[in-house]
Every structure is written in structure tokens, then in C-alpha cells.
XYZ file of C-alpha atoms in Angstrom:
273
model
C -0.029 0.160 0.306
C 0.976 3.024 -1.029
C 0.828 6.257 1.538
C 0.421 9.905 0.576
C 4.128 10.432 1.890
C 5.037 8.467 -1.409
C 6.845 11.137 -3.374
C 4.731 9.964 -6.890
C 1.299 10.294 -5.105
C 1.753 13.721 -3.552
C 3.077 15.027 -7.253
C 0.375 13.162 -8.864
C -2.435 14.274 -6.015
C -0.941 18.348 -7.403
C -1.149 17.491 -11.096
C -5.227 15.925 -10.776
C -5.347 19.559 -8.767
C -4.108 21.935 -11.625
C -5.183 19.370 -14.702
C -7.986 21.650 -15.564
C -6.197 24.312 -15.601
C -3.374 22.831 -17.432
C -5.668 21.282 -20.166
C -7.377 24.874 -20.498
C -3.782 26.519 -21.297
C -3.261 23.702 -23.496
C -6.649 24.194 -25.534
C -6.089 27.520 -25.802
C -1.987 27.394 -27.273
C -3.939 24.610 -29.901
C -6.953 27.372 -30.561
C -3.396 29.574 -31.493
C -2.088 27.163 -34.361
C -5.565 25.818 -35.532
C -5.366 28.363 -38.389
C -2.747 26.182 -39.748
C -4.179 23.475 -39.014
C -7.456 24.207 -40.808
C -5.854 25.324 -43.991
C -3.685 22.541 -44.858
C -6.489 20.019 -44.221
C -9.087 22.170 -46.678
C -5.999 21.943 -48.769
C -5.446 18.457 -48.592
C -9.112 17.440 -49.026
C -9.377 20.193 -51.885
C -6.330 18.535 -53.650
C -7.031 15.027 -52.905
C -10.613 14.573 -52.794
C -14.052 14.688 -51.534
C -13.597 11.741 -48.786
C -10.685 13.113 -46.919
C -12.031 14.123 -43.574
C -10.517 17.367 -42.326
C -11.459 17.090 -38.882
C -10.004 13.805 -38.588
C -6.735 14.908 -40.534
C -6.549 17.995 -37.829
C -7.610 15.520 -34.506
C -4.667 13.608 -35.795
C -2.258 16.008 -36.124
C -2.884 17.755 -32.792
C -2.422 14.283 -31.137
C 0.462 13.853 -33.155
C 1.765 17.102 -31.552
C 0.925 15.948 -28.202
C 2.988 13.016 -28.732
C 6.132 14.912 -30.234
C 5.368 17.150 -27.062
C 6.094 14.331 -24.617
C 9.994 14.938 -26.280
C 10.330 17.827 -23.916
C 9.972 15.879 -20.582
C 11.838 12.722 -22.101
C 14.198 11.372 -19.436
C 16.240 9.797 -22.004
C 15.293 6.136 -21.832
C 12.632 6.424 -24.242
C 12.616 9.040 -26.708
C 10.120 9.209 -29.675
C 11.765 9.760 -32.684
C 11.142 13.222 -34.638
C 9.823 12.726 -37.796
C 12.411 13.454 -41.326
C 10.991 16.382 -42.039
C 10.375 17.725 -38.876
C 12.809 20.631 -37.453
C 13.503 22.136 -34.150
C 13.164 25.564 -35.585
C 12.417 28.184 -33.318
C 9.425 30.505 -34.437
C 8.687 27.765 -37.067
C 4.934 29.008 -36.812
C 5.689 32.432 -37.874
C 8.030 31.129 -40.634
C 5.254 28.901 -41.431
C 3.112 31.575 -42.066
C 5.505 33.791 -43.912
C 5.756 30.961 -46.358
C 2.092 30.489 -46.856
C 1.572 34.336 -47.781
C 3.954 34.207 -50.264
C 2.534 31.137 -51.952
C -0.779 32.574 -51.762
C -2.411 30.204 -49.697
C -5.187 31.557 -47.866
C -3.817 32.680 -44.464
C -6.331 34.477 -41.907
C -5.306 37.638 -40.998
C -6.161 38.576 -36.925
C -8.612 40.171 -36.182
C -8.893 42.302 -33.075
C -11.599 41.131 -30.411
C -11.519 37.462 -31.966
C -9.419 34.928 -29.924
C -6.748 33.392 -32.023
C -7.562 30.417 -34.392
C -11.340 31.372 -34.722
C -11.214 32.630 -37.793
C -10.598 30.962 -41.220
C -10.510 32.849 -44.699
C -11.173 30.134 -47.274
C -11.793 31.930 -50.932
C -13.750 28.523 -51.494
C -16.563 29.272 -49.149
C -15.837 26.149 -46.405
C -18.129 28.306 -44.002
C -18.835 25.352 -41.832
C -14.735 24.787 -40.799
C -14.770 28.526 -39.807
C -16.566 28.260 -36.670
C -14.920 24.489 -35.698
C -12.951 24.321 -32.849
C -11.034 21.044 -31.346
C -12.940 20.044 -28.373
C -10.584 17.788 -26.467
C -13.383 17.445 -23.655
C -16.056 16.443 -25.863
C -15.892 13.684 -27.272
C -18.662 12.615 -30.016
C -21.331 10.900 -28.225
C -22.130 7.266 -29.488
C -25.590 6.162 -27.771
C -29.161 5.925 -28.425
C -31.481 3.625 -30.874
C -29.353 5.535 -33.907
C -26.187 3.284 -32.731
C -27.728 -0.106 -31.863
C -25.734 -2.527 -34.167
C -29.213 -4.241 -34.738
C -30.632 -1.679 -36.567
C -28.524 -2.919 -39.449
C -30.477 -5.498 -40.917
C -29.861 -7.762 -44.588
C -32.899 -4.785 -45.975
C -31.379 -1.634 -44.291
C -29.992 0.377 -47.755
C -26.868 2.485 -47.848
C -25.613 5.346 -49.170
C -22.542 6.655 -50.588
C -20.678 9.736 -48.500
C -20.118 11.717 -51.729
C -23.707 11.162 -52.973
C -25.039 11.939 -49.303
C -23.203 15.212 -49.701
C -24.765 16.289 -53.295
C -27.754 15.304 -51.873
C -27.720 17.324 -49.048
C -26.578 20.576 -51.129
C -23.084 20.045 -49.643
C -21.469 18.938 -53.519
C -19.111 21.626 -54.004
C -17.760 21.716 -50.223
C -16.548 18.185 -50.507
C -16.411 16.810 -46.861
C -18.856 19.046 -44.873
C -21.075 16.416 -43.960
C -18.566 14.430 -41.382
C -17.491 17.580 -40.048
C -21.179 19.415 -39.982
C -22.547 15.811 -38.500
C -19.850 13.919 -36.475
C -22.235 11.856 -34.919
C -23.739 10.180 -38.255
C -22.459 6.658 -38.480
C -20.052 6.308 -41.580
C -18.105 3.051 -42.425
C -14.950 2.894 -44.588
C -15.181 0.463 -47.280
C -12.122 -2.012 -47.401
C -10.567 -3.127 -50.257
C -13.585 -5.996 -50.664
C -16.322 -3.840 -50.376
C -15.106 -1.513 -53.139
C -14.445 -4.010 -55.586
C -18.284 -5.122 -54.648
C -19.603 -1.733 -55.115
C -17.770 -1.491 -58.310
C -18.905 -4.523 -59.765
C -22.102 -3.279 -58.683
C -21.998 -0.092 -60.393
C -22.721 1.564 -57.408
C -19.193 3.908 -57.799
C -16.355 3.785 -60.192
C -13.128 2.191 -59.702
C -11.007 4.857 -57.354
C -8.032 2.640 -57.233
C -6.650 3.351 -53.311
C -9.036 6.450 -52.236
C -11.593 6.032 -49.394
C -14.943 5.655 -49.784
C -17.584 6.268 -46.638
C -20.975 4.508 -46.439
C -24.110 5.699 -44.330
C -27.227 4.930 -43.684
C -29.614 6.488 -45.902
C -32.685 6.553 -43.164
C -30.389 8.499 -41.516
C -29.608 10.973 -44.513
C -33.193 11.209 -44.968
C -33.705 12.053 -41.435
C -31.300 15.420 -41.903
C -32.610 16.022 -45.068
C -36.482 16.064 -43.285
C -34.446 18.220 -40.230
C -35.120 22.352 -40.217
C -31.644 22.921 -41.290
C -32.451 21.492 -44.614
C -35.562 20.442 -45.376
C -36.403 24.276 -47.066
C -32.988 23.903 -48.785
C -33.560 24.711 -52.733
C -30.105 22.861 -52.978
C -32.004 19.386 -51.457
C -30.743 16.648 -53.920
C -32.536 14.083 -52.692
C -32.598 12.024 -56.212
C -28.824 11.857 -56.160
C -28.281 9.423 -52.771
C -29.160 6.038 -55.429
C -29.541 3.661 -52.013
C -28.640 0.944 -52.133
C -28.698 -2.825 -50.158
C -25.209 -4.334 -49.433
C -24.505 -8.233 -49.008
C -25.110 -9.925 -45.692
C -20.974 -9.946 -45.246
C -20.738 -6.344 -45.478
C -23.906 -5.433 -42.875
C -22.201 -7.594 -40.378
C -19.024 -6.253 -41.068
C -20.834 -2.693 -40.422
C -22.390 -3.634 -37.780
C -19.026 -4.671 -36.082
C -17.504 -1.411 -37.024
C -20.910 0.158 -34.858
C -20.616 -1.673 -31.944
C -16.655 -0.948 -31.867
C -17.315 2.640 -32.151
C -20.058 2.952 -29.824
C -17.852 1.331 -27.054
C -15.151 3.816 -27.325
C -12.839 1.827 -28.750
C -10.735 2.775 -32.281
C -11.231 1.273 -35.501
C -7.673 0.355 -37.344
C -7.325 2.555 -40.829
C -8.570 1.383 -44.241
C -6.233 -0.964 -46.193
C -6.119 1.890 -48.536
C -4.488 5.167 -48.218
C -7.158 8.479 -47.902
C -8.152 10.336 -50.849
């Protein structure tokens, strides 16, 4: 039994008391640099393809930043290797901003009265990303009847994520559906799934690009909500729903169950689009 005179216990008690304040300050730091992550994620999506999820890219980058920050307190026994492209250069963020400005990339300008990281200048009109902020303390909730794997049966109809974007009038802002509605269930098709989808002519052969499947009922529920039902851009005929084979539905059930329990799902074998 460890007593409260144990140095590590005493320090951990102090850490627990200070942790909320530390988390708040860390969040402020990420907000300061969020404009760089947002700009980069949008450029990646626009250059690579509509199934790229900018939110996921940003969260992965933020987690990587935290992992690399551990090097500041390394005891020398276990050091996380730096990536080849990383450089320990002071004021790197300022250099990056200057470089983006020289290249003509959209870099937000600071505005009085607005905290850093909350503005995003983008000529492509992605207004949904402008107000996006990393919320470490607010994980996506995956509960309720929509996250019950038993709702996925052999007759459940699905739609491609790209078609859902178009149907809800977001075809010109690729990937916005996943950012605006992170609580939607989406399944990343693996190579076997994509082979079937291509054979059945539900999608074109897209090589190593990622394809998401969403439940048709979820998209139609969104279309009937206040946010979309009066939109002139609503195009539900774009959905083109289909019923996947039983083996694919079973994989999606397991995927939903894993997500509902808060587990991590391994990335698909193919690189993201």
C-alpha cells in the first residue's frame, strides 16, 4: 500500500488539482495554431478528393503534436523519434505563415476582439470549418437507437458519402457532411467492399481512395430537419440507395459496435483519398 508520503502519489495529487487549468491552457495553445491546421486540411481535401475528412486530419495532427511534446520531458530512456521532415526551429509557426503568404495560400489575418484560431479565410467558401474548434473534452457521443447495431439488417439501405453530400446540397464543399454532423455513423469501405460496390456499379473504380458508406435513413432524417428541408439545394434523387450483401452488413455492425463502445477502429488498408 502506498501512503500519501510517497513522492509520486503526492505529485500526482497535485497534478490532478492543476490538470483542469493545464488542459484549458493547452486548449488555448491549440486554438492559436488551429488556423494552420484548418488551412492545411482544407487544401489537402481540395487537392486530393471529397472523401478526405478534414476534422480527422486535424485531430490526428493535434494528437501527434501532443506526442512530440512529450520529448520536452523525456528522461532519455525512451525517446519518441522525430519524423524526418521535423526541425527544431524557433518561431516555426511564424515562418510557416510567411511561407504561406508568399505562395498565395489563404492565411487568416488576425482580427481585433477575436481569439486566435477562431477565424478562417477560405476563398472556396467552406463556412462550416470557420467556426470549428478542437474540443478535446467533448468526444462524439455514440449512443441511442441510431447507434444500435441491431438496426443494421440485411434489408438496410446505404448510400455513398459523396452522394449524401450532393443530396444535402454540399457537393461543392466536399467532406463538410462529416464535419457538420460528426454523430453520423459512417463506415469506410475496405478493398473487398469497394470491389463489390464497383462490380454492382454503385461507384466507379477509385483505386486507393477512401469511400464512406452511410445509412440512408440517417440522411433522409437530416433532409427532413429544419437545417435542410427548406433548402433549394436539396437533391434527394442523388442518393441512389442500395442494399449491401450480408457479409458487408455484418462488418458494419461490428464497426458500429466498436465505435459505440469507444474503441478505436484500425484504418483501412488503402490510403485516404
